[in-house]
Every structure is written in structure tokens, then in C-alpha cells.
């Protein structure tokens, strides 16, 4: 009987102790839960997300063009609960810049946090850059002559007589500040090295500025090459033709300036160019015109002297080998 009472009391005591311990655990669990909730909620409210948001430029007036290269995106910093920040889509936050009332010239657009629809319980705290710079110009169209750029030279003794370009002009479209000063547009270099005859090629046009549009990207160019015309000075012995008598002529040489194709002129020999006609001259002293003969395609520009003095002797020339007195 005593043993039974002891067991009952012992069991009751243990039961009371367990119930007291269970309450403590419950209290501890509640405290931990509250602390965890406060920690998580605090962390949620203090989260930061960095996003790269696209910039869209719209409704630019017709006939206007953006000359510079404005930013195509901005970096924003958003704070708020992490669960909400994770749902943000940069594409849906696109910054839209309305240009419908913009004028030509520089413009500045200030960016404010309110321009980003990030939703409740979140806020934009930083924007970089916080302003956008645009440079606007009028779009114009002009016809501009094409200039053939060349490199190297034609063969020695030759020259370019003319250049034909088809089409001779191109239409240029672009910002007025770049189109207005144009006097011509250049082609890529046309190689002339060693040319001695007319040559045709298709050549690309070199755009004066990347922002300009051209009605065509190439032209057909024909370079017409002729022999260069130049002057050459020669000293020619004065010959006497059709003389019946022995003679002496003064001066014995003439200075001639002849104009003609450079290549042919370089090979021209002075012998036989200057002469006097002694046909019918009697013995005695005579002043006669100096005559000059030049090949076809050449022209006598100057001669010195215009006249020479020839003395005809009484002694007749008997054979072709007879020499006139020195």
C-alpha cells in the first residue's frame, strides 16, 4: 500500500514538472518566432536592388534628327522588401522620353524617381545619370558634285586631259550642320599608276560623315589620258639648201623652242630643223630668213636668230662631197 502511494505521488510530481517545462518551451518558441519575424521583416524593408533600365525616345517631329548619341539606358537603385524587388522587370520600367515638342539645338531632360513605376512599398533612391542631353538638328537634302580622288601618277610624258563621272552628282541627306558646308563628296582613290591611255573604273564614294545618307554608294569614273604637251629648247646647226656655190653662214647654229607631245619631243633630233634656201643666190653677201621645219603635231614657239648672213663664193660646188669654207 505504501509503495502504491509513493508511485502515485512520484508520477504526479513528474507530471507537474513536465507541464511547467512545456509552458517554458512554448514561451521560448513564441519569443523566437517574434524575433525571427522582426529580423526578416526588417531585412525585407531594407533590401536594395540595382537595375539597368532602358531609355526610349519617341514622337520625334518629322524632319528632325538626333545628332548626338544620348544614353540608351540608366542605372537605378530601388529599395523595399526583397520579395517585391525580385518581381521588378527593367523592361517594364522603361524610361520613355517624349520629344514631340522639342526644338532644334541642345536639350536637357532631368530624370526624377517618380518617372519609374516601381510599385507600392518600394522607392527609387538613386539614378545615374540623372539627366539626358540631346542635340537636335533639321534633316535636309541636297545634290552635291562628286570629286574623283586620285593616287599616284600617270606614266612620264602623259597627262590627264579630262575626267568623266557618272552620275556627276549625288543626293545627300542628313543633319543641316553637316550637309550645308559640303561643296563636293570624294570617291575612294583612283589609281593612276603608269596609265598611258583612257581608263574606266567603278569607284566607291567615301561618305563625308557617318550620319549622312547618299543616293548611291559608287560612281563610274573615266580618266582620259593624253600625251603631255611641253616645250623643249634645242640648238640646231644651220644648213644651206640648193646652193650652187661654196658658202659661209653666220651664225652657224640657231636656238629653237618647240612645243609638242613630251614623249615625241624627247626623241626629236635637232639635225635638219634649221636651214636657209640658197637657190638663186649669186656670189656675194646676203641676209636671208632662217627657216625651220618641225614634225607634224609640233609647233615652233621661238627661234633665234630670225635671219642669218650667208656669203656666197665664186667657186662652184661640183659634187655632193664639196665642203663650204669654214
mmCIF file of C-alpha atoms in Angstrom:
data_model
loop_
_atom_site.group_PDB
_atom_site.id
_atom_site.type_symbol
_atom_site.label_atom_id
_atom_site.label_comp_id
_atom_site.label_asym_id
_atom_site.label_seq_id
_atom_site.Cartn_x
_atom_site.Cartn_y
_atom_site.Cartn_z
ATOM 1 C CA UNK A 1 0.000 0.000 0.000
ATOM 2 C CA UNK A 2 2.819 2.416 0.825
ATOM 3 C CA UNK A 3 4.542 1.501 -2.307
ATOM 4 C CA UNK A 4 1.429 2.285 -4.327
ATOM 5 C CA UNK A 5 1.072 5.725 -2.742
ATOM 6 C CA UNK A 6 4.707 6.501 -3.426
ATOM 7 C CA UNK A 7 4.364 5.700 -7.042
ATOM 8 C CA UNK A 8 1.274 7.850 -7.430
ATOM 9 C CA UNK A 9 2.946 10.810 -5.791
ATOM 10 C CA UNK A 10 6.051 10.427 -7.848
ATOM 11 C CA UNK A 11 4.038 10.299 -11.045
ATOM 12 C CA UNK A 12 2.050 13.411 -10.119
ATOM 13 C CA UNK A 13 5.232 15.305 -9.283
ATOM 14 C CA UNK A 14 6.831 14.409 -12.588
ATOM 15 C CA UNK A 15 3.640 15.372 -14.419
ATOM 16 C CA UNK A 16 3.613 18.772 -12.770
ATOM 17 C CA UNK A 17 7.247 19.318 -13.697
ATOM 18 C CA UNK A 18 6.611 18.388 -17.320
ATOM 19 C CA UNK A 19 3.647 20.735 -17.567
ATOM 20 C CA UNK A 20 5.834 23.584 -16.223
ATOM 21 C CA UNK A 21 8.617 22.772 -18.673
ATOM 22 C CA UNK A 22 6.155 22.693 -21.633
ATOM 23 C CA UNK A 23 4.943 26.222 -20.869
ATOM 24 C CA UNK A 24 8.540 27.466 -20.850
ATOM 25 C CA UNK A 25 9.214 25.906 -24.226
ATOM 26 C CA UNK A 26 6.088 27.457 -25.593
ATOM 27 C CA UNK A 27 7.102 30.883 -24.343
ATOM 28 C CA UNK A 28 10.579 30.426 -25.780
ATOM 29 C CA UNK A 29 9.116 29.398 -29.142
ATOM 30 C CA UNK A 30 6.894 32.475 -29.215
ATOM 31 C CA UNK A 31 9.822 34.751 -28.389
ATOM 32 C CA UNK A 32 11.969 33.171 -31.092
ATOM 33 C CA UNK A 33 9.164 33.463 -33.649
ATOM 34 C CA UNK A 34 8.632 37.131 -32.858
ATOM 35 C CA UNK A 35 12.379 37.833 -33.120
ATOM 36 C CA UNK A 36 12.626 35.955 -36.393
ATOM 37 C CA UNK A 37 9.636 37.868 -37.787
ATOM 38 C CA UNK A 38 11.156 41.185 -36.731
ATOM 39 C CA UNK A 39 14.526 40.204 -38.298
ATOM 40 C CA UNK A 40 13.017 39.011 -41.565
ATOM 41 C CA UNK A 41 10.630 41.965 -41.829
ATOM 42 C CA UNK A 42 13.472 44.376 -41.095
ATOM 43 C CA UNK A 43 15.663 42.735 -43.751
ATOM 44 C CA UNK A 44 12.808 42.813 -46.245
ATOM 45 C CA UNK A 45 12.205 46.533 -45.763
ATOM 46 C CA UNK A 46 15.917 47.364 -46.071
ATOM 47 C CA UNK A 47 16.720 45.449 -49.302
ATOM 48 C CA UNK A 48 18.348 47.257 -52.281
ATOM 49 C CA UNK A 49 18.192 46.261 -55.965
ATOM 50 C CA UNK A 50 20.259 47.812 -58.770
ATOM 51 C CA UNK A 51 18.638 47.763 -62.217
ATOM 52 C CA UNK A 52 19.655 48.860 -65.720
ATOM 53 C CA UNK A 53 16.561 50.449 -67.210
ATOM 54 C CA UNK A 54 16.227 51.078 -70.994
ATOM 55 C CA UNK A 55 15.537 54.601 -72.311
ATOM 56 C CA UNK A 56 13.071 55.065 -75.170
ATOM 57 C CA UNK A 57 12.908 58.269 -77.280
ATOM 58 C CA UNK A 58 9.595 58.686 -79.074
ATOM 59 C CA UNK A 59 7.491 61.082 -81.185
ATOM 60 C CA UNK A 60 10.442 62.986 -82.649
ATOM 61 C CA UNK A 61 8.911 65.585 -85.018
ATOM 62 C CA UNK A 62 9.132 64.801 -88.728
ATOM 63 C CA UNK A 63 12.121 66.419 -90.408
ATOM 64 C CA UNK A 64 14.196 66.407 -87.202
ATOM 65 C CA UNK A 65 17.082 64.130 -86.270
ATOM 66 C CA UNK A 66 19.074 63.376 -83.108
ATOM 67 C CA UNK A 67 22.680 64.304 -83.882
ATOM 68 C CA UNK A 68 24.463 63.107 -80.758
ATOM 69 C CA UNK A 69 24.340 59.653 -79.172
ATOM 70 C CA UNK A 70 22.240 60.012 -75.989
ATOM 71 C CA UNK A 71 22.182 57.352 -73.284
ATOM 72 C CA UNK A 72 20.154 54.259 -74.143
ATOM 73 C CA UNK A 73 19.843 53.159 -70.503
ATOM 74 C CA UNK A 74 20.131 54.462 -66.943
ATOM 75 C CA UNK A 75 21.079 52.711 -63.714
ATOM 76 C CA UNK A 76 18.572 52.977 -60.867
ATOM 77 C CA UNK A 77 18.736 51.832 -57.253
ATOM 78 C CA UNK A 78 15.449 50.651 -55.733
ATOM 79 C CA UNK A 79 14.811 49.916 -52.023
ATOM 80 C CA UNK A 80 11.992 47.885 -50.490
ATOM 81 C CA UNK A 81 11.057 44.363 -49.431
ATOM 82 C CA UNK A 82 13.172 41.732 -51.124
ATOM 83 C CA UNK A 83 10.101 39.798 -52.158
ATOM 84 C CA UNK A 84 8.813 42.818 -54.105
ATOM 85 C CA UNK A 85 12.172 43.795 -55.533
ATOM 86 C CA UNK A 86 12.608 40.334 -57.018
ATOM 87 C CA UNK A 87 9.492 40.931 -59.113
ATOM 88 C CA UNK A 88 10.786 44.112 -60.780
ATOM 89 C CA UNK A 89 11.373 43.835 -64.555
ATOM 90 C CA UNK A 90 13.711 46.537 -66.035
ATOM 91 C CA UNK A 91 11.947 46.313 -69.413
ATOM 92 C CA UNK A 92 8.628 47.210 -67.802
ATOM 93 C CA UNK A 93 10.279 50.200 -66.126
ATOM 94 C CA UNK A 94 11.490 51.625 -69.488
ATOM 95 C CA UNK A 95 12.039 55.382 -69.267
ATOM 96 C CA UNK A 96 10.039 56.986 -72.093
ATOM 97 C CA UNK A 97 11.161 60.417 -73.302
ATOM 98 C CA UNK A 98 8.526 62.296 -75.309
ATOM 99 C CA UNK A 99 10.153 64.515 -77.955
ATOM 100 C CA UNK A 100 7.030 65.835 -79.690
ATOM 101 C CA UNK A 101 7.618 69.485 -78.646
ATOM 102 C CA UNK A 102 11.410 69.529 -78.909
ATOM 103 C CA UNK A 103 13.194 72.260 -80.929
ATOM 104 C CA UNK A 104 16.462 72.033 -82.847
ATOM 105 C CA UNK A 105 19.592 72.600 -80.807
ATOM 106 C CA UNK A 106 20.781 71.207 -77.437
ATOM 107 C CA UNK A 107 18.160 69.988 -74.923
ATOM 108 C CA UNK A 108 18.435 68.654 -71.381
ATOM 109 C CA UNK A 109 15.970 66.214 -69.771
ATOM 110 C CA UNK A 110 16.001 65.850 -65.970
ATOM 111 C CA UNK A 111 15.144 62.387 -64.642
ATOM 112 C CA UNK A 112 13.094 62.083 -61.441
ATOM 113 C CA UNK A 113 12.270 58.985 -59.291
ATOM 114 C CA UNK A 114 8.567 59.479 -59.990
ATOM 115 C CA UNK A 115 9.209 58.647 -63.664
ATOM 116 C CA UNK A 116 9.694 54.968 -62.713
ATOM 117 C CA UNK A 117 6.616 52.916 -61.803
ATOM 118 C CA UNK A 118 8.204 50.595 -59.230
ATOM 119 C CA UNK A 119 5.007 49.945 -57.226
ATOM 120 C CA UNK A 120 3.959 50.357 -53.599
ATOM 121 C CA UNK A 121 6.329 49.849 -50.672
ATOM 122 C CA UNK A 122 9.346 50.380 -52.964
ATOM 123 C CA UNK A 123 11.198 53.569 -53.863
ATOM 124 C CA UNK A 124 13.846 54.752 -56.352
ATOM 125 C CA UNK A 125 16.691 56.193 -54.303
ATOM 126 C CA UNK A 126 19.412 56.724 -56.944
ATOM 127 C CA UNK A 127 19.557 57.433 -60.719
ATOM 128 C CA UNK A 128 22.675 57.515 -62.889
ATOM 129 C CA UNK A 129 22.836 59.568 -64.994
ATOM 130 C CA UNK A 130 20.122 61.791 -63.579
ATOM 131 C CA UNK A 131 19.752 63.825 -66.795
ATOM 132 C CA UNK A 132 19.859 63.183 -70.544
ATOM 133 C CA UNK A 133 21.469 65.506 -73.127
ATOM 134 C CA UNK A 134 20.118 65.580 -76.683
ATOM 135 C CA UNK A 135 21.290 67.568 -79.709
ATOM 136 C CA UNK A 136 18.612 68.008 -82.378
ATOM 137 C CA UNK A 137 19.028 69.247 -85.939
ATOM 138 C CA UNK A 138 16.896 69.656 -89.044
ATOM 139 C CA UNK A 139 17.049 66.966 -91.726
ATOM 140 C CA UNK A 140 17.899 68.428 -95.170
ATOM 141 C CA UNK A 141 18.512 67.125 -98.704
ATOM 142 C CA UNK A 142 20.998 68.469 -101.276
ATOM 143 C CA UNK A 143 22.553 67.468 -104.590
ATOM 144 C CA UNK A 144 26.350 67.630 -104.299
ATOM 145 C CA UNK A 145 29.015 67.191 -107.028
ATOM 146 C CA UNK A 146 31.237 64.096 -106.920
ATOM 147 C CA UNK A 147 35.008 64.690 -106.900
ATOM 148 C CA UNK A 148 37.306 61.919 -108.112
ATOM 149 C CA UNK A 149 40.168 61.369 -105.669
ATOM 150 C CA UNK A 150 43.343 60.007 -107.277
ATOM 151 C CA UNK A 151 46.597 58.447 -106.159
ATOM 152 C CA UNK A 152 49.993 58.033 -107.862
ATOM 153 C CA UNK A 153 50.689 59.456 -111.334
ATOM 154 C CA UNK A 154 50.213 58.603 -114.973
ATOM 155 C CA UNK A 155 53.263 57.475 -116.962
ATOM 156 C CA UNK A 156 56.005 60.069 -117.579
ATOM 157 C CA UNK A 157 55.205 62.203 -120.613
ATOM 158 C CA UNK A 158 51.441 61.758 -120.188
ATOM 159 C CA UNK A 159 48.765 63.835 -118.525
ATOM 160 C CA UNK A 160 45.075 63.690 -117.579
ATOM 161 C CA UNK A 161 43.113 65.608 -120.190
ATOM 162 C CA UNK A 162 39.682 65.200 -118.586
ATOM 163 C CA UNK A 163 37.636 63.193 -116.092
ATOM 164 C CA UNK A 164 34.075 61.948 -116.648
ATOM 165 C CA UNK A 165 31.959 60.845 -113.651
ATOM 166 C CA UNK A 166 28.555 59.143 -113.904
ATOM 167 C CA UNK A 167 26.466 60.304 -112.150
ATOM 168 C CA UNK A 168 28.212 63.662 -111.680
ATOM 169 C CA UNK A 169 26.145 64.468 -108.555
ATOM 170 C CA UNK A 170 24.710 62.518 -105.632
ATOM 171 C CA UNK A 171 21.851 63.376 -103.303
ATOM 172 C CA UNK A 172 22.968 63.797 -99.700
ATOM 173 C CA UNK A 173 20.503 63.529 -96.784
ATOM 174 C CA UNK A 174 21.392 64.378 -93.201
ATOM 175 C CA UNK A 175 21.644 66.992 -90.439
ATOM 176 C CA UNK A 176 21.826 70.523 -91.853
ATOM 177 C CA UNK A 177 25.060 71.272 -89.963
ATOM 178 C CA UNK A 178 26.847 68.570 -91.971
ATOM 179 C CA UNK A 179 25.091 68.953 -95.327
ATOM 180 C CA UNK A 180 25.187 72.756 -95.662
ATOM 181 C CA UNK A 181 29.026 73.149 -95.771
ATOM 182 C CA UNK A 182 29.521 70.438 -98.412
ATOM 183 C CA UNK A 183 30.952 71.585 -101.743
ATOM 184 C CA UNK A 184 31.573 68.046 -103.007
ATOM 185 C CA UNK A 185 31.895 64.425 -101.915
ATOM 186 C CA UNK A 186 35.058 62.439 -102.620
ATOM 187 C CA UNK A 187 35.443 58.979 -104.057
ATOM 188 C CA UNK A 188 37.874 56.359 -102.909
ATOM 189 C CA UNK A 189 41.275 56.892 -104.622
ATOM 190 C CA UNK A 190 41.502 56.060 -108.340
ATOM 191 C CA UNK A 191 44.955 54.552 -109.004
ATOM 192 C CA UNK A 192 46.672 56.326 -111.928
ATOM 193 C CA UNK A 193 49.991 54.498 -111.735
ATOM 194 C CA UNK A 194 51.589 54.136 -115.154
ATOM 195 C CA UNK A 195 48.479 54.978 -117.203
ATOM 196 C CA UNK A 196 49.122 55.814 -120.874
ATOM 197 C CA UNK A 197 45.564 55.564 -122.196
ATOM 198 C CA UNK A 198 41.948 56.240 -121.243
ATOM 199 C CA UNK A 199 40.771 54.079 -118.337
ATOM 200 C CA UNK A 200 37.308 53.464 -116.801
ATOM 201 C CA UNK A 201 36.509 52.021 -113.384
ATOM 202 C CA UNK A 202 33.718 51.850 -110.810
ATOM 203 C CA UNK A 203 34.775 53.581 -107.595
ATOM 204 C CA UNK A 204 33.137 53.775 -104.177
ATOM 205 C CA UNK A 205 32.092 57.100 -102.669
ATOM 206 C CA UNK A 206 33.644 57.969 -99.332
ATOM 207 C CA UNK A 207 30.855 59.367 -97.059
ATOM 208 C CA UNK A 208 31.961 62.688 -95.524
ATOM 209 C CA UNK A 209 30.176 61.772 -92.255
ATOM 210 C CA UNK A 210 28.601 58.518 -90.976
ATOM 211 C CA UNK A 211 25.335 60.326 -90.219
ATOM 212 C CA UNK A 212 24.826 61.270 -93.882
ATOM 213 C CA UNK A 213 22.903 59.181 -96.393
ATOM 214 C CA UNK A 214 23.811 59.060 -100.104
ATOM 215 C CA UNK A 215 21.586 58.284 -103.083
ATOM 216 C CA UNK A 216 24.294 55.927 -104.406
ATOM 217 C CA UNK A 217 27.412 54.348 -102.963
ATOM 218 C CA UNK A 218 29.514 54.324 -106.125
ATOM 219 C CA UNK A 219 30.077 56.079 -109.453
ATOM 220 C CA UNK A 220 31.596 55.154 -112.814
ATOM 221 C CA UNK A 221 34.739 57.187 -113.486
ATOM 222 C CA UNK A 222 36.609 57.573 -116.787
ATOM 223 C CA UNK A 223 40.057 59.158 -116.776
ATOM 224 C CA UNK A 224 41.106 60.400 -120.214
ATOM 225 C CA UNK A 225 44.895 60.344 -120.676
ATOM 226 C CA UNK A 226 46.864 62.075 -123.431
ATOM 227 C CA UNK A 227 50.495 62.770 -124.093
ATOM 228 C CA UNK A 228 51.666 65.765 -122.128
ATOM 229 C CA UNK A 229 52.368 68.869 -124.216
ATOM 230 C CA UNK A 230 55.571 70.647 -123.292
ATOM 231 C CA UNK A 231 58.287 72.923 -124.662
ATOM 232 C CA UNK A 232 61.834 71.928 -125.480
ATOM 233 C CA UNK A 233 64.748 74.171 -126.395
ATOM 234 C CA UNK A 234 67.236 72.808 -128.983
ATOM 235 C CA UNK A 235 70.368 74.104 -130.706
ATOM 236 C CA UNK A 236 70.351 73.200 -134.386
ATOM 237 C CA UNK A 237 73.099 73.658 -136.978
ATOM 238 C CA UNK A 238 72.013 75.965 -139.787
ATOM 239 C CA UNK A 239 72.013 74.044 -143.049
ATOM 240 C CA UNK A 240 72.183 75.617 -146.523
ATOM 241 C CA UNK A 241 69.982 74.083 -149.207
ATOM 242 C CA UNK A 242 70.141 74.380 -153.036
ATOM 243 C CA UNK A 243 73.426 76.323 -153.178
ATOM 244 C CA UNK A 244 75.375 76.437 -156.461
ATOM 245 C CA UNK A 245 78.425 77.979 -154.820
ATOM 246 C CA UNK A 246 80.523 77.392 -151.808
ATOM 247 C CA UNK A 247 79.362 79.492 -148.854
ATOM 248 C CA UNK A 248 79.880 80.637 -145.294
ATOM 249 C CA UNK A 249 76.901 81.190 -142.960
ATOM 250 C CA UNK A 250 76.748 83.200 -139.719
ATOM 251 C CA UNK A 251 75.662 82.243 -137.123
ATOM 252 C CA UNK A 252 76.243 78.573 -137.668
ATOM 253 C CA UNK A 253 73.642 77.495 -135.050
ATOM 254 C CA UNK A 254 70.115 78.554 -134.197
ATOM 255 C CA UNK A 255 68.263 78.249 -130.892
ATOM 256 C CA UNK A 256 64.761 76.824 -131.306
ATOM 257 C CA UNK A 257 61.915 76.373 -128.820
ATOM 258 C CA UNK A 258 59.487 73.701 -129.990
ATOM 259 C CA UNK A 259 56.204 72.657 -128.398
ATOM 260 C CA UNK A 260 54.756 69.189 -128.748
ATOM 261 C CA UNK A 261 53.971 65.830 -127.062
ATOM 262 C CA UNK A 262 56.597 65.260 -124.381
ATOM 263 C CA UNK A 263 57.432 61.680 -125.375
ATOM 264 C CA UNK A 264 57.928 62.544 -129.066
ATOM 265 C CA UNK A 265 59.662 65.788 -128.262
ATOM 266 C CA UNK A 266 62.197 63.975 -126.102
ATOM 267 C CA UNK A 267 63.233 61.868 -129.105
ATOM 268 C CA UNK A 268 63.415 64.757 -131.562
ATOM 269 C CA UNK A 269 66.891 65.210 -133.131
ATOM 270 C CA UNK A 270 67.933 68.807 -133.824
ATOM 271 C CA UNK A 271 69.680 67.967 -137.127
ATOM 272 C CA UNK A 272 67.926 69.376 -140.186
ATOM 273 C CA UNK A 273 65.467 71.594 -138.307
ATOM 274 C CA UNK A 274 67.027 74.991 -139.207
ATOM 275 C CA UNK A 275 68.080 75.917 -142.756
ATOM 276 C CA UNK A 276 68.328 78.664 -145.357
ATOM 277 C CA UNK A 277 67.350 78.386 -149.028
ATOM 278 C CA UNK A 278 70.278 79.479 -151.229
ATOM 279 C CA UNK A 279 68.564 78.754 -154.520
ATOM 280 C CA UNK A 280 69.301 81.597 -156.967
ATOM 281 C CA UNK A 281 71.745 83.418 -154.674
ATOM 282 C CA UNK A 282 74.669 84.927 -156.598
ATOM 283 C CA UNK A 283 78.202 85.263 -155.214
ATOM 284 C CA UNK A 284 78.338 87.971 -152.567
ATOM 285 C CA UNK A 285 76.907 88.627 -149.066
ATOM 286 C CA UNK A 286 73.199 88.103 -148.391
ATOM 287 C CA UNK A 287 70.888 88.333 -145.369
ATOM 288 C CA UNK A 288 68.221 85.702 -145.687
ATOM 289 C CA UNK A 289 65.390 84.402 -143.442
ATOM 290 C CA UNK A 290 66.149 81.422 -141.246
ATOM 291 C CA UNK A 291 63.640 78.719 -141.959
ATOM 292 C CA UNK A 292 62.616 75.994 -139.507
ATOM 293 C CA UNK A 293 60.739 72.794 -140.211
ATOM 294 C CA UNK A 294 59.171 70.717 -137.395
ATOM 295 C CA UNK A 295 57.412 67.322 -137.481
ATOM 296 C CA UNK A 296 53.631 67.065 -137.650
ATOM 297 C CA UNK A 297 51.980 67.598 -134.272
ATOM 298 C CA UNK A 298 54.702 70.011 -133.131
ATOM 299 C CA UNK A 299 54.850 73.778 -133.147
ATOM 300 C CA UNK A 300 57.736 76.265 -133.360
ATOM 301 C CA UNK A 301 57.319 78.705 -130.482
ATOM 302 C CA UNK A 302 60.520 80.793 -130.740
ATOM 303 C CA UNK A 303 63.674 80.953 -132.845
ATOM 304 C CA UNK A 304 66.890 82.918 -132.665
ATOM 305 C CA UNK A 305 68.012 84.417 -134.962
ATOM 306 C CA UNK A 306 65.206 85.197 -137.415
ATOM 307 C CA UNK A 307 67.717 85.899 -140.193
ATOM 308 C CA UNK A 308 71.271 84.775 -140.975
ATOM 309 C CA UNK A 309 74.028 86.186 -143.142
ATOM 310 C CA UNK A 310 75.364 83.966 -145.902
ATOM 311 C CA UNK A 311 78.383 84.737 -148.081
ATOM 312 C CA UNK A 312 78.379 83.030 -151.464
ATOM 313 C CA UNK A 313 81.806 82.472 -153.072
ATOM 314 C CA UNK A 314 82.580 82.403 -156.791
ATOM 315 C CA UNK A 315 83.813 78.831 -156.527
ATOM 316 C CA UNK A 316 81.081 76.443 -157.520
ATOM 317 C CA UNK A 317 80.145 73.280 -155.753
ATOM 318 C CA UNK A 318 80.986 70.384 -158.065
ATOM 319 C CA UNK A 319 80.000 67.300 -156.042
ATOM 320 C CA UNK A 320 77.945 66.472 -153.006
ATOM 321 C CA UNK A 321 81.184 65.951 -151.119
ATOM 322 C CA UNK A 322 82.386 69.525 -151.574
ATOM 323 C CA UNK A 323 82.505 71.349 -148.272
ATOM 324 C CA UNK A 324 81.805 75.008 -147.795
ATOM 325 C CA UNK A 325 84.653 77.102 -146.336
ATOM 326 C CA UNK A 326 84.836 77.116 -142.585
#
